[in-house]
Short mmCIF file of C-alpha atoms in Angstrom, two decimals:
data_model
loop_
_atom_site.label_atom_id
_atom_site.label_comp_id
_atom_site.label_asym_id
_atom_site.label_seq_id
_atom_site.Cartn_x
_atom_site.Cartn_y
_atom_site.Cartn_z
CA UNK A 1 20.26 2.91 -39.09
CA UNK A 2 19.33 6.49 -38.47
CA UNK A 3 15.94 5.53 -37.30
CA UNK A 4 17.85 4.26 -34.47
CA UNK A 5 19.83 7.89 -33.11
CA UNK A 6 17.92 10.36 -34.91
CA UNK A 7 15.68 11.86 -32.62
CA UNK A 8 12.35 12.97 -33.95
CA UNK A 9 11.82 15.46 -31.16
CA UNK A 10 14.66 17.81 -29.38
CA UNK A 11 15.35 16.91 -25.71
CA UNK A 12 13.47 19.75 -24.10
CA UNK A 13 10.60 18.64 -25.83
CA UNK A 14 11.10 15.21 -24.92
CA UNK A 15 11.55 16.11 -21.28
CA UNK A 16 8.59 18.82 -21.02
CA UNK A 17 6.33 15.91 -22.86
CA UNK A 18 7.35 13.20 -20.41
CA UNK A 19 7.18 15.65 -17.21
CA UNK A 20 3.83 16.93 -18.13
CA UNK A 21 2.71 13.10 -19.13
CA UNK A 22 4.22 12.12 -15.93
CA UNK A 23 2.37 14.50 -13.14
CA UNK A 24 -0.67 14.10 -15.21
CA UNK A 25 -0.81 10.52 -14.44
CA UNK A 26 0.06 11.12 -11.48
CA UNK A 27 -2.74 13.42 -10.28
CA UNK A 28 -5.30 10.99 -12.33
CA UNK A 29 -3.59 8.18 -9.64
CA UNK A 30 -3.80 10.45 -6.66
CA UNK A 31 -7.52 10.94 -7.68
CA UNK A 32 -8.43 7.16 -8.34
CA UNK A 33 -7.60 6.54 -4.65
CA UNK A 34 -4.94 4.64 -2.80
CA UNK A 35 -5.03 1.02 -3.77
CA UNK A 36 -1.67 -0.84 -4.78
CA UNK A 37 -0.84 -2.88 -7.12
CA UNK A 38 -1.44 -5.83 -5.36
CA UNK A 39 -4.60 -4.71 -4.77
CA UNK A 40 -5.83 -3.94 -8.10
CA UNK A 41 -8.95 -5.59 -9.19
CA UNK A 42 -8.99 -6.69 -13.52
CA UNK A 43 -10.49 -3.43 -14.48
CA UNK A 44 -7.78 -1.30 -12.64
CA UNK A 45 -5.09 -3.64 -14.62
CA UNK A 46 -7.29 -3.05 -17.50
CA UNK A 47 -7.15 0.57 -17.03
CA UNK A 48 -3.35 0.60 -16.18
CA UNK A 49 -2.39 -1.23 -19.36
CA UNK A 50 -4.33 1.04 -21.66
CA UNK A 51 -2.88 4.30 -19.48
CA UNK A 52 0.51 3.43 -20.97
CA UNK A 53 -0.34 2.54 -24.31
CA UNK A 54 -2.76 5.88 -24.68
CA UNK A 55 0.18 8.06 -23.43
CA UNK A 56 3.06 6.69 -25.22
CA UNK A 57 2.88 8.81 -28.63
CA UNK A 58 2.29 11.88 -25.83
CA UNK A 59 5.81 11.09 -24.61
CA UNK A 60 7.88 10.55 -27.30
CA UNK A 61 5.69 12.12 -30.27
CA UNK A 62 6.74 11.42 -33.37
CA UNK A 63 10.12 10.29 -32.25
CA UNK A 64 10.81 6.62 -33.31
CA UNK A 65 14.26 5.94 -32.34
CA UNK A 66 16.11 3.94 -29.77
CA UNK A 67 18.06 6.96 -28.67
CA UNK A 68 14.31 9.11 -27.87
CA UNK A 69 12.79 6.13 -26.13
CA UNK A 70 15.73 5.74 -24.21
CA UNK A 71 15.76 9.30 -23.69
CA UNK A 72 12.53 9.01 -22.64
CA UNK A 73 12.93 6.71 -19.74
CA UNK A 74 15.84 7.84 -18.33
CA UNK A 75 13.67 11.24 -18.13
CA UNK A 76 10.32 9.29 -16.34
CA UNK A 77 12.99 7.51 -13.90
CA UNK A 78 14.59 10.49 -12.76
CA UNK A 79 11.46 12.45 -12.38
CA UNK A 80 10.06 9.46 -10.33
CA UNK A 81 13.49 9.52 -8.03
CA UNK A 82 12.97 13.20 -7.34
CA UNK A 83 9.52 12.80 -6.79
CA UNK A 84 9.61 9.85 -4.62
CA UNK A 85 12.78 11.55 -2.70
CA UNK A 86 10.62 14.84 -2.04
CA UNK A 87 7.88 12.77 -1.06
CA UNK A 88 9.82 11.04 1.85
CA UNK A 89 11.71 14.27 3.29
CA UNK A 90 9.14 17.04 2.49
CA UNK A 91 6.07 16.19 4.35
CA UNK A 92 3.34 18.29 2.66
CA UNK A 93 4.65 17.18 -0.94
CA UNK A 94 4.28 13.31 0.36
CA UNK A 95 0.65 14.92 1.37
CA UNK A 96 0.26 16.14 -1.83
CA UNK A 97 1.44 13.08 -4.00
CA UNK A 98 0.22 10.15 -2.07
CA UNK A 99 -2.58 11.50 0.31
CA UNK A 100 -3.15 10.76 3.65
CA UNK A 101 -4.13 7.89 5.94
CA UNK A 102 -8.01 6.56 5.48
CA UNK A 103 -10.08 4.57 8.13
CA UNK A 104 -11.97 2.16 6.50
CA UNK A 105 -13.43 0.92 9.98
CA UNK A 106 -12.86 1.36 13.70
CA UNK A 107 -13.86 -0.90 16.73
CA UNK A 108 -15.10 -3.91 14.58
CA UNK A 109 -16.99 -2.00 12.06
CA UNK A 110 -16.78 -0.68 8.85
CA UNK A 111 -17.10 2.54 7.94
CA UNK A 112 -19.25 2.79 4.63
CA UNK A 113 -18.47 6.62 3.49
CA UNK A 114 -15.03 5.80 3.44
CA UNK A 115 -15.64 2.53 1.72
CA UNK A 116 -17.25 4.36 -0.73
CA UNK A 117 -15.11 6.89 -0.98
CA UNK A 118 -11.91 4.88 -1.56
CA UNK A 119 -13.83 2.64 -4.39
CA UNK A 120 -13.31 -0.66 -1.70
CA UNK A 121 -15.85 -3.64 -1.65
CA UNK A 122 -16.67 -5.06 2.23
CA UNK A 123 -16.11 -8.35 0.54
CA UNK A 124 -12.66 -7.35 -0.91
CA UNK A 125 -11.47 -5.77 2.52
CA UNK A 126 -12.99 -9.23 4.52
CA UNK A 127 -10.23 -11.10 2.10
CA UNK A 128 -7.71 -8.19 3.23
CA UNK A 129 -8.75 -8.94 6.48
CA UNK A 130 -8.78 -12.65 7.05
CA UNK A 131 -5.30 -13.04 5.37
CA UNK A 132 -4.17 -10.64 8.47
CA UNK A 133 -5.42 -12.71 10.91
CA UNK A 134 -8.61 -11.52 11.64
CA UNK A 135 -12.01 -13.29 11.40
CA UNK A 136 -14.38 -10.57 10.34
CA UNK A 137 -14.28 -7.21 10.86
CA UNK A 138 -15.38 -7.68 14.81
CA UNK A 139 -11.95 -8.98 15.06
CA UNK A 140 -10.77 -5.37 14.24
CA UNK A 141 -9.76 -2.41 16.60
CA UNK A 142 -8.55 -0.37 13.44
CA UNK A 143 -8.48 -0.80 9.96
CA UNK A 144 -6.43 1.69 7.19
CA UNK A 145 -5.56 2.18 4.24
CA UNK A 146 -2.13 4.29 4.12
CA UNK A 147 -1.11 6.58 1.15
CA UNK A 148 0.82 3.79 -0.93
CA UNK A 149 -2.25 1.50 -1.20
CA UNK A 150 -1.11 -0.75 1.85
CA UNK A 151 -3.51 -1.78 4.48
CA UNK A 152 -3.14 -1.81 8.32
CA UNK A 153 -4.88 -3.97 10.65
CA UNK A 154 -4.89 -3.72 14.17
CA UNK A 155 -6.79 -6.51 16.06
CA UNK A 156 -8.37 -6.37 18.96
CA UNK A 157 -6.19 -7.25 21.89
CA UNK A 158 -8.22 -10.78 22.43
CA UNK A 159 -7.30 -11.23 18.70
CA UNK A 160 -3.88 -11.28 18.39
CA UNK A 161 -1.72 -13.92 18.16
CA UNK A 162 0.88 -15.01 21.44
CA UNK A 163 4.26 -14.02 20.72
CA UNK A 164 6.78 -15.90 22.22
CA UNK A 165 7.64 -13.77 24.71
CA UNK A 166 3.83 -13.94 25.89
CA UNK A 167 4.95 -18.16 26.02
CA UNK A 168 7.65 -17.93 27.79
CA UNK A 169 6.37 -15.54 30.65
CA UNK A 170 3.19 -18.06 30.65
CA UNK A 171 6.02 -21.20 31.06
CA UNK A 172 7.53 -19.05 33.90
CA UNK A 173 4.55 -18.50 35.55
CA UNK A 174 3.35 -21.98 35.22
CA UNK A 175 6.49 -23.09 36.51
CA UNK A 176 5.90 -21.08 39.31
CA UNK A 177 2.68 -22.68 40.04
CA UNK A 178 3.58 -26.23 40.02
CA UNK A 179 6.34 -25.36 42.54
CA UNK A 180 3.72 -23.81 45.04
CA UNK A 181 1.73 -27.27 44.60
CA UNK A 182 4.31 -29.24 44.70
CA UNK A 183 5.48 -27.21 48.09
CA UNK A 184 1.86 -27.95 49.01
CA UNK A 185 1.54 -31.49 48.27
CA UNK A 186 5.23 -32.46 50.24
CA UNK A 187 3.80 -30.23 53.42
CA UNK A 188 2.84 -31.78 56.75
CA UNK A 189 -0.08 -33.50 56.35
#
């Protein structure tokens, strides 16, 4: 039973071990590049899965109990909350955290470097792309990958899909036309 609320470790060192574990991943993350998770290929899952095994003893040391692992988390969560609060009202620490925008191609072509650069196959990204509507990469005006891994496509205007709005002014306007002939057609003859 005191296995369970006898903490191996004291707080502090419980909170500097899980802060320190906690930026340090971070930074590796910030490093790696941009993807997300649904974007992860099997050795980035691979990766990910070992990450939290391999840092596990670093947070809670050679504390077994329930109360240090809970301790633990409700340290990692509330780090994450002020991190991820910063991050969205203090522009240069969501800079600093998550990075910055990346082309990975503009006007229908990729842009190898930052392929490279961001660790992203062409045949990976033509996936991306086709699921967004787009053929190939010629369908493409701009492709990006934002900070939090996600990816934004803009087609080329020729591309895109009608809207409804785009229907209903062509109904109108068609409407409009079959009047005139109809005007035409009931004229003297």
């Amino acid at each position: 039973m005191s296995d369970l609320f006898d903490l191996g470790v004291s707080v502090a060192d419980k909170t500097v071990r899980t802060i320190a574990v906690y930026v340090t991943i971070a930074v590796l993350l910030r490093i790696a590049g941009k993807r997300g998770i649904a974007q992860l290929n099997n050795f980035d899952f691979v990766v990910m899965l070992l990450m939290s095994n391999v840092v596990q003893n670093a947070i809670i040391g050679p504390d077994n109990s329930l109360v240090g692992g809970l301790v633990g988390v409700v340290i990692l969560v509330a780090v994450n909350s002020v991190v991820v609060r910063l991050a969205a009202t203090v522009p240069s620490v969501g800079r600093v955290f998550e990075g910055t925008p990346v082309v990975l191609a503009r006007d229908g072509h990729f842009i190898p470097s930052a392929l490279r650069r961001m660790g992203v196959r062409q045949a990976d990204l033509n996936v991306m792309l086709q699921l967004r509507g787009a053929e190939s990469v010629a369908d493409t005006d701009l492709v990006r990958l934002e900070p939090g891994g996600s990816l934004l496509v803009r087609l080329r205007p020729e591309e895109e899909d009608a809207e409804r709005g785009d229907l209903e002014d062509l109904c109108r306007r068609l409407d409009r036309i079959e009047r005139k002939l109809d005007g035409l057609s009931s004229g003297p003859s």
